[in-house]
Amino acid sequence: MRPLEYLSVSRRATVELEERRSRFIASVSPVEDEEAALSFVNEIRREYADATHNVYAYRVGIKVPAQKCSDAGEPAGTAGMPVLETIRRYDLTNVVVVVSRYFGGILLGAGGLARTYGRAALRGLRAAQPVKMVQHVHLRLELDYSLYGKVEHLAASRSLQILEESFAAAVSLVVAVPSAEEEGLRRELARISGGEICVTVTGSSFRPATRVEL
């Protein structure tokens, strides 16, 4: 059975830190698949083309996440893996992190590199606003104008997201409701309308629910 929720980030973010004269710039983005993750990696490589290294890691997918990391020329295991482990430690997915390093002339050693790449990744993930993503069902509601006020009030009281609205011979609304709340909403709609609201499923999506602290 497909999970109804997962943890990810809600926006792009960039943070910078300095360690013994080396600059580490962490760029983070939410992504839907590996193609989008690699596209972001290439975008950051172009943006920081003069960086000494552009290390990256990503984890995508919900049931069985796919993951990949690259040391990008740093000593094996000192860069990409610490970034990936930071993502995995908090069970995040559908996220990509690129850490661009400008070498400052002082060697950090294998342990120092691993710690700093991991720290840069964590700061970037926090800046990208970690969030719980919850599966929502999209329901189309067809109703008479006389019922619009009741439905609008119900949607507001449940903090439902209205995705579409149209007003013709009747009112048509598409709302996003958490999957776990679908049956309850259907019962409430039937109650307030005497069964006069037509409800059909038009699709589904994962949408941000609550912020998460790392």
Backbone as numpy.savetxt, mean C-alpha at the origin, in Angstrom:
# Nx Ny Nz CAx CAy CAz Cx Cy Cz
-8.42 -19.86 0.77 -9.27 -18.66 0.77 -8.39 -17.42 0.77
-8.70 -16.48 -0.09 -7.87 -15.28 -0.20 -8.00 -14.41 1.04
-6.88 -13.94 1.58 -6.95 -13.07 2.75 -7.78 -11.83 2.49
-8.42 -11.31 3.53 -9.25 -10.12 3.39 -8.48 -8.85 3.72
-7.23 -8.98 4.17 -6.46 -7.79 4.50 -4.97 -8.09 4.43
-4.18 -7.03 4.31 -2.73 -7.15 4.35 -2.16 -5.79 4.75
-0.87 -5.77 5.07 -0.21 -4.52 5.46 0.65 -4.03 4.31
0.59 -2.73 4.05 1.41 -2.13 3.00 1.71 -0.68 3.39
2.03 0.14 2.39 2.21 1.57 2.60 1.20 2.31 1.73
0.86 3.52 2.11 -0.21 4.23 1.42 0.26 5.27 0.42
1.56 5.60 0.42 2.01 6.66 -0.49 3.50 6.52 -0.77
3.97 7.27 -1.73 5.41 7.35 -1.98 6.06 8.22 -0.90
7.33 7.94 -0.64 8.06 8.75 0.33 9.55 8.66 0.05
10.28 9.70 0.43 11.73 9.73 0.30 12.32 10.32 1.57
13.28 9.64 2.16 13.97 10.16 3.34 15.46 10.00 3.15
16.22 10.77 3.89 17.69 10.72 3.75 18.34 10.66 5.13
19.42 9.90 5.23 20.22 9.91 6.44 21.70 9.86 6.05
22.55 10.27 6.98 23.99 10.28 6.73 24.69 9.40 7.76
25.64 8.63 7.31 26.41 7.77 8.18 27.87 7.84 7.77
28.70 8.45 8.60 30.14 8.58 8.36 30.41 9.09 6.94
29.75 10.20 6.64 29.91 10.96 5.39 29.19 10.35 4.18
28.73 9.12 4.28 27.95 8.54 3.19 26.49 8.96 3.33
25.86 9.32 2.20 24.44 9.69 2.18 23.63 8.47 1.73
22.57 8.18 2.45 21.66 7.10 2.10 20.27 7.70 1.88
19.75 7.55 0.68 18.43 8.10 0.34 17.49 6.93 0.09
16.47 6.78 0.94 15.50 5.69 0.79 14.26 6.21 0.08
13.92 5.56 -1.02 12.72 5.89 -1.80 11.77 4.70 -1.71
10.53 4.96 -1.35 9.56 3.89 -1.11 8.28 4.16 -1.91
7.65 3.07 -2.37 6.38 3.24 -3.09 5.50 2.01 -2.91
4.17 2.22 -2.83 3.26 1.07 -2.92 3.20 0.61 -4.37
3.08 -0.68 -4.60 3.00 -1.24 -5.97 2.02 -2.40 -5.95
1.52 -2.75 -7.15 0.55 -3.84 -7.26 1.17 -5.14 -7.74
2.32 -5.06 -8.44 2.92 -6.28 -8.98 4.42 -6.06 -9.21
5.11 -7.12 -9.66 6.55 -7.03 -9.86 6.91 -6.06 -10.97
6.08 -5.99 -12.00 6.36 -5.06 -13.09 6.39 -3.62 -12.59
5.42 -3.28 -11.74 5.39 -1.92 -11.18 6.57 -1.69 -10.24
6.97 -2.73 -9.50 8.11 -2.60 -8.59 9.39 -2.32 -9.37
9.61 -3.08 -10.43 10.83 -2.89 -11.24 10.80 -1.56 -11.98
9.61 -1.12 -12.38 9.49 0.20 -13.02 9.90 1.30 -12.05
9.51 1.18 -10.78 9.91 2.17 -9.77 11.41 2.12 -9.54
11.97 0.91 -9.48 13.43 0.77 -9.32 14.16 1.50 -10.43
13.72 1.30 -11.66 14.36 1.96 -12.80 14.19 3.47 -12.76
13.03 3.92 -12.30 12.80 5.36 -12.16 13.79 5.97 -11.18
13.99 5.31 -10.04 14.92 5.84 -9.03 16.35 5.75 -9.52
16.69 4.69 -10.25 18.04 4.58 -10.83 18.33 5.76 -11.75
17.33 6.16 -12.52 17.53 7.32 -13.41 17.65 8.61 -12.61
16.82 8.72 -11.57 16.85 9.95 -10.76 18.17 10.11 -10.03
18.73 8.99 -9.54 20.00 9.02 -8.81 21.06 8.26 -9.60
21.16 8.62 -10.86 22.10 7.93 -11.75 23.55 8.12 -11.31
23.84 9.18 -10.57 25.20 9.43 -10.12 25.51 8.82 -8.76
24.54 8.09 -8.18 24.77 7.45 -6.88 25.79 6.32 -7.02
26.52 6.04 -5.96 27.49 4.95 -5.99 26.78 3.60 -6.09
25.65 3.47 -5.42 24.86 2.23 -5.45 23.38 2.59 -5.37
22.55 1.82 -6.09 21.09 1.91 -5.95 20.58 0.52 -5.56
20.56 0.29 -4.28 20.16 -1.00 -3.71 18.63 -1.06 -3.67
18.06 -2.24 -3.91 16.60 -2.31 -3.84 16.11 -3.65 -3.28
14.85 -3.62 -2.86 14.15 -4.84 -2.43 12.67 -4.58 -2.60
11.94 -5.64 -2.97 10.49 -5.51 -3.03 9.83 -6.81 -2.60
8.57 -6.69 -2.22 7.74 -7.84 -1.84 6.34 -7.54 -2.35
5.80 -8.40 -3.21 4.49 -8.16 -3.80 3.67 -9.44 -3.77
2.36 -9.27 -3.73 1.46 -10.41 -3.67 0.89 -10.55 -2.27
-0.24 -11.24 -2.17 -0.94 -11.31 -0.90 -0.87 -12.69 -0.28
-1.31 -13.70 -1.00 -1.33 -15.04 -0.41 0.08 -15.61 -0.27
0.84 -15.60 -1.37 2.24 -16.06 -1.36 3.08 -14.96 -1.99
3.57 -14.00 -1.21 4.29 -12.86 -1.79 5.56 -13.28 -2.54
5.80 -12.61 -3.67 7.06 -12.75 -4.40 8.00 -11.67 -3.89
9.27 -11.98 -3.79 10.21 -10.99 -3.26 11.55 -11.10 -3.97
12.25 -9.97 -4.00 13.54 -9.93 -4.66 14.34 -8.79 -4.07
15.66 -8.94 -4.05 16.51 -7.86 -3.57 17.82 -7.86 -4.36
18.51 -6.73 -4.35 19.78 -6.58 -5.05 20.74 -5.76 -4.21
21.98 -6.24 -4.11 23.02 -5.48 -3.40 23.60 -4.37 -4.26
23.35 -4.42 -5.58 23.77 -3.36 -6.50 25.25 -3.00 -6.35
26.09 -4.02 -6.20 27.53 -3.77 -6.14 28.11 -3.68 -4.75
27.27 -3.60 -3.72 27.77 -3.63 -2.35 28.18 -5.08 -2.02
29.01 -5.29 -1.00 29.38 -6.66 -0.62 28.14 -7.53 -0.40
28.19 -8.77 -0.86 27.03 -9.66 -0.83 26.41 -9.75 0.56
25.11 -9.56 0.62 24.36 -9.70 1.86 24.36 -8.49 2.76
25.04 -7.40 2.37 25.14 -6.23 3.25 24.13 -5.13 2.93
23.37 -5.27 1.85 22.54 -4.15 1.41 21.12 -4.58 1.08
20.95 -5.32 -0.03 19.61 -5.70 -0.44 18.88 -6.55 0.59
19.58 -7.52 1.17 18.93 -8.40 2.15 18.49 -7.65 3.40
19.30 -6.75 3.98 18.81 -5.99 5.13 17.57 -5.15 4.81
17.49 -4.64 3.58 16.30 -3.88 3.19 15.09 -4.81 3.11
15.27 -5.97 2.46 14.18 -6.93 2.35 13.75 -7.44 3.72
14.71 -7.71 4.59 14.37 -8.20 5.93 13.57 -7.17 6.72
13.83 -5.89 6.48 13.05 -4.85 7.14 11.61 -4.89 6.67
11.40 -5.09 5.38 10.04 -5.22 4.84 9.35 -6.44 5.45
10.06 -7.58 5.48 9.47 -8.82 5.97 9.21 -8.80 7.47
10.07 -8.11 8.21 9.93 -8.07 9.66 8.55 -7.56 10.07
8.02 -6.62 9.30 6.71 -6.05 9.62 5.60 -6.63 8.75
5.91 -7.70 8.02 4.93 -8.40 7.19 4.26 -7.47 6.19
5.04 -6.57 5.62 4.51 -5.67 4.59 4.58 -6.35 3.22
3.67 -6.00 2.35 3.73 -6.49 0.98 3.20 -5.41 0.04
3.33 -5.67 -1.26 2.98 -4.67 -2.29 3.73 -3.36 -2.03
5.04 -3.50 -1.80 5.87 -2.34 -1.50 7.27 -2.56 -2.09
7.90 -1.47 -2.53 9.26 -1.52 -3.04 10.07 -0.42 -2.37
11.33 -0.75 -2.04 12.23 0.21 -1.40 13.53 0.25 -2.19
13.97 1.45 -2.54 15.28 1.65 -3.18 16.09 2.55 -2.28
17.30 2.11 -1.91 18.18 2.95 -1.09 19.40 3.32 -1.94
19.50 4.61 -2.24 20.61 5.12 -3.06 21.71 5.63 -2.13
22.94 5.15 -2.37 24.05 5.53 -1.49 25.08 6.35 -2.27
25.47 7.46 -1.65 26.58 8.26 -2.16 27.74 8.05 -1.19
28.77 7.35 -1.65 29.89 6.99 -0.78 30.65 8.23 -0.33
30.92 8.31 0.99 31.56 9.49 1.55 33.04 9.34 1.81
33.62 8.18 1.43 35.06 8.02 1.58 35.50 7.23 2.79
34.55 6.90 3.68 34.89 6.13 4.88 34.18 4.78 4.81
34.91 3.70 4.89 34.32 2.36 4.84 33.53 2.09 6.12
32.36 1.48 5.96 31.50 1.20 7.11 31.64 -0.23 7.61
32.26 -1.09 6.82 32.34 -2.49 7.20 31.02 -3.20 6.94
31.05 -4.51 6.86 29.85 -5.27 6.52 28.72 -5.03 7.52
29.03 -5.07 8.80 28.00 -4.85 9.81 27.42 -3.45 9.76
28.30 -2.46 9.56 27.84 -1.08 9.49 26.95 -0.84 8.28
27.33 -1.44 7.14 26.50 -1.31 5.94 25.12 -1.91 6.17
25.07 -3.13 6.68 23.79 -3.82 6.87 22.88 -3.03 7.81
23.44 -2.53 8.90 22.63 -1.76 9.86 22.11 -0.48 9.23
22.95 0.20 8.47 22.55 1.48 7.91 21.52 1.31 6.79
21.70 0.30 5.95 20.69 0.06 4.91 19.35 -0.32 5.54
19.40 -1.14 6.58 18.15 -1.51 7.26 17.49 -0.31 7.92
18.31 0.55 8.52 17.76 1.74 9.18 17.16 2.71 8.17
17.83 2.88 7.02 17.30 3.76 5.98 15.96 3.22 5.45
15.89 1.90 5.25 14.65 1.30 4.77 13.52 1.52 5.76
13.79 1.33 7.05 12.75 1.51 8.05 12.26 2.94 8.09
13.16 3.90 8.01 12.73 5.30 8.00 11.87 5.60 6.78
12.26 5.04 5.64 11.48 5.25 4.42 10.09 4.65 4.53
10.00 3.44 5.07 8.70 2.78 5.22 7.80 3.55 6.17
8.37 4.06 7.26 7.56 4.85 8.19 7.04 6.12 7.53
7.88 6.76 6.72 7.47 7.99 6.04 6.39 7.72 5.00
6.35 6.50 4.48 5.36 6.15 3.45 4.01 5.77 4.05
3.84 5.96 5.33 2.58 5.75 6.05 2.06 4.32 5.92
2.62 3.40 6.71 2.13 2.02 6.70 0.64 1.97 7.04
-0.07 1.06 6.38 -1.52 1.02 6.53 -2.02 -0.40 6.36
-3.13 -0.71 7.03 -3.80 -1.99 6.80 -4.72 -1.83 5.59
-4.55 -2.69 4.60 -5.39 -2.68 3.41 -6.45 -3.76 3.57
-7.71 -3.38 3.44 -8.83 -4.30 3.68 -9.61 -4.49 2.39
-10.00 -5.73 2.12 -10.78 -6.01 0.92 -12.18 -5.42 1.04
-12.58 -4.67 0.01 -13.91 -4.07 -0.06 -14.67 -4.64 -1.26
-15.97 -4.79 -1.09 -16.85 -5.16 -2.19 -17.51 -3.89 -2.71
-17.62 -3.77 -4.04 -18.29 -2.62 -4.64 -19.75 -3.01 -4.90
-20.66 -2.30 -4.29 -22.09 -2.58 -4.45 -22.78 -1.44 -5.17
-23.54 -1.80 -6.21 -24.36 -0.79 -6.90 -25.75 -0.81 -6.27
-26.20 0.36 -5.83 -27.52 0.51 -5.22 -28.42 1.28 -6.16
-29.52 0.68 -6.55 -30.53 1.34 -7.39 -31.73 1.64 -6.51
-32.09 2.92 -6.42 -33.14 3.29 -5.47 -33.96 4.47 -5.94
-35.11 4.59 -5.37 -35.99 5.72 -5.65 -35.46 6.97 -4.95
-35.78 8.13 -5.53 -35.33 9.39 -4.95 -35.80 9.55 -3.50
-36.96 9.01 -3.18 -37.50 9.16 -1.83 -36.64 8.46 -0.77
-35.81 7.53 -1.21 -34.95 6.79 -0.28 -33.53 7.34 -0.21
-33.23 8.32 -1.05 -31.85 8.80 -1.15 -31.33 9.35 0.17
-32.12 10.11 0.89 -31.69 10.69 2.15 -31.33 9.63 3.17
-32.15 8.57 3.26 -31.88 7.49 4.21 -30.58 6.77 3.87
-30.38 6.50 2.57 -29.17 5.79 2.16 -27.94 6.66 2.37
-28.05 7.95 2.07 -26.93 8.86 2.29 -26.55 8.91 3.76
-27.55 8.94 4.63 -27.29 8.95 6.08 -26.63 7.65 6.51
-27.13 6.52 6.00 -26.56 5.22 6.35 -25.10 5.13 5.89
-24.82 5.59 4.69 -23.45 5.55 4.17 -22.52 6.39 5.03
-23.00 7.56 5.46 -22.17 8.43 6.30 -21.94 7.81 7.68
-22.97 7.18 8.24 -22.84 6.60 9.58 -21.89 5.41 9.59
-21.76 4.72 8.45 -20.86 3.58 8.34 -19.52 3.94 7.69
-19.34 5.23 7.40 -18.12 5.72 6.74 -17.83 4.96 5.44
-18.90 4.71 4.66 -18.74 4.03 3.38 -18.22 5.00 2.33
-17.40 4.50 1.43 -16.86 5.32 0.35 -17.79 5.22 -0.85
-18.30 6.37 -1.31 -19.16 6.40 -2.50 -18.26 6.58 -3.72
-18.25 5.58 -4.59 -17.36 5.58 -5.76 -18.00 6.22 -6.97
-19.32 6.08 -7.09 -20.04 6.65 -8.24 -21.42 7.11 -7.78
-21.93 8.13 -8.46 -23.29 8.59 -8.23 -23.89 9.00 -9.57
-25.13 8.62 -9.83 -25.83 9.11 -11.01 -27.30 9.30 -10.66
-27.89 10.34 -11.25 -29.27 10.71 -10.95 -30.02 10.83 -12.27
-30.85 9.82 -12.53 -31.65 9.82 -13.75 -33.10 9.54 -13.35
-33.71 8.51 -13.95 -35.07 8.15 -13.54 -35.08 7.67 -12.10
-33.95 7.07 -11.70 -33.77 6.65 -10.32 -32.34 7.02 -9.90
-32.03 6.84 -8.64 -30.69 7.13 -8.14 -29.86 5.85 -8.22
-28.62 5.98 -8.67 -27.70 4.84 -8.72 -26.42 5.23 -7.99
-26.05 4.44 -6.99 -24.84 4.69 -6.23 -23.98 3.43 -6.25
-22.66 3.62 -6.32 -21.73 2.51 -6.12 -20.94 2.82 -4.86
-21.02 1.92 -3.87 -20.33 2.14 -2.62 -19.33 1.02 -2.39
-18.24 1.33 -1.69 -17.24 0.34 -1.31 -17.46 0.01 0.15
-17.71 -1.26 0.44 -17.97 -1.70 1.81 -17.01 -2.84 2.16
-16.41 -2.82 3.35 -15.55 -3.94 3.74 -16.29 -5.26 3.57
-15.61 -6.25 3.02 -16.26 -7.54 2.73 -16.97 -8.12 3.94
-16.34 -7.98 5.12 -16.93 -8.53 6.33 -18.22 -7.84 6.73
-18.49 -6.65 6.18 -19.69 -5.89 6.55 -20.77 -5.96 5.49
-20.53 -6.69 4.39 -21.48 -6.69 3.28 -22.86 -7.19 3.69
-22.93 -8.33 4.36 -24.23 -8.90 4.71 -25.01 -7.98 5.65
-24.31 -7.39 6.61 -24.97 -6.48 7.53 -25.53 -5.26 6.81
-24.78 -4.75 5.84 -25.26 -3.59 5.08 -26.48 -3.97 4.26
-26.44 -5.13 3.64 -27.60 -5.58 2.85 -28.86 -5.66 3.72
-28.72 -6.19 4.92 -29.88 -6.28 5.81 -30.39 -4.90 6.19
-29.47 -3.98 6.46 -29.87 -2.63 6.85 -30.56 -1.91 5.70
-30.04 -2.09 4.48 -30.68 -1.46 3.31 -32.08 -2.00 3.10
-32.23 -3.31 3.29 -33.57 -3.91 3.15 -34.52 -3.37 4.21
-33.99 -3.18 5.42 -34.83 -2.70 6.52 -35.34 -1.29 6.28
-34.45 -0.39 5.87 -34.85 1.02 5.73 -35.66 1.28 4.47
-35.65 0.31 3.53 -36.37 0.54 2.27 -37.53 -0.42 2.05
-37.72 -1.34 3.00 -38.76 -2.33 2.79 -38.45 -3.26 1.63
-37.15 -3.46 1.38 -36.74 -4.34 0.29 -36.81 -3.72 -1.09
-36.94 -2.38 -1.16 -37.11 -1.70 -2.45 -35.79 -1.30 -3.12
-34.64 -1.49 -2.45 -33.35 -1.12 -3.04 -32.75 -2.34 -3.71
-32.40 -2.19 -4.98 -31.76 -3.27 -5.73 -30.25 -3.19 -5.49
-29.64 -4.28 -5.04 -28.21 -4.31 -4.71 -27.51 -5.34 -5.58
-26.48 -4.93 -6.31 -25.70 -5.86 -7.13 -24.21 -5.60 -6.90
-23.42 -6.65 -7.03 -21.96 -6.54 -6.88 -21.35 -6.17 -8.22
-20.51 -5.14 -8.22 -19.86 -4.71 -9.46 -18.36 -4.97 -9.48
-17.77 -5.32 -8.35 -16.33 -5.57 -8.31 -15.83 -5.56 -6.88
-14.52 -5.49 -6.73 -13.91 -5.44 -5.41 -12.54 -4.79 -5.51
-12.01 -4.38 -4.37 -10.68 -3.78 -4.33 -10.18 -3.80 -2.89
-8.86 -3.66 -2.74 -8.28 -3.48 -1.42 -8.09 -1.99 -1.21
-8.56 -1.49 -0.06 -8.52 -0.06 0.20 -7.95 0.19 1.59
-7.30 1.35 1.78 -6.71 1.65 3.09 -7.77 1.70 4.19
-7.42 1.13 5.34 -8.35 1.12 6.47 -7.76 1.92 7.63
-6.79 1.36 8.34 -6.23 2.03 9.51 -4.71 2.15 9.38
-4.19 3.23 9.94 -2.74 3.44 9.96 -2.09 2.43 10.88
-0.84 2.05 10.56 -0.10 1.08 11.35 1.23 1.70 11.76
1.63 1.49 12.99 2.92 1.99 13.46 3.97 0.90 13.37
5.11 1.22 12.78 6.23 0.28 12.70 7.21 0.52 13.84
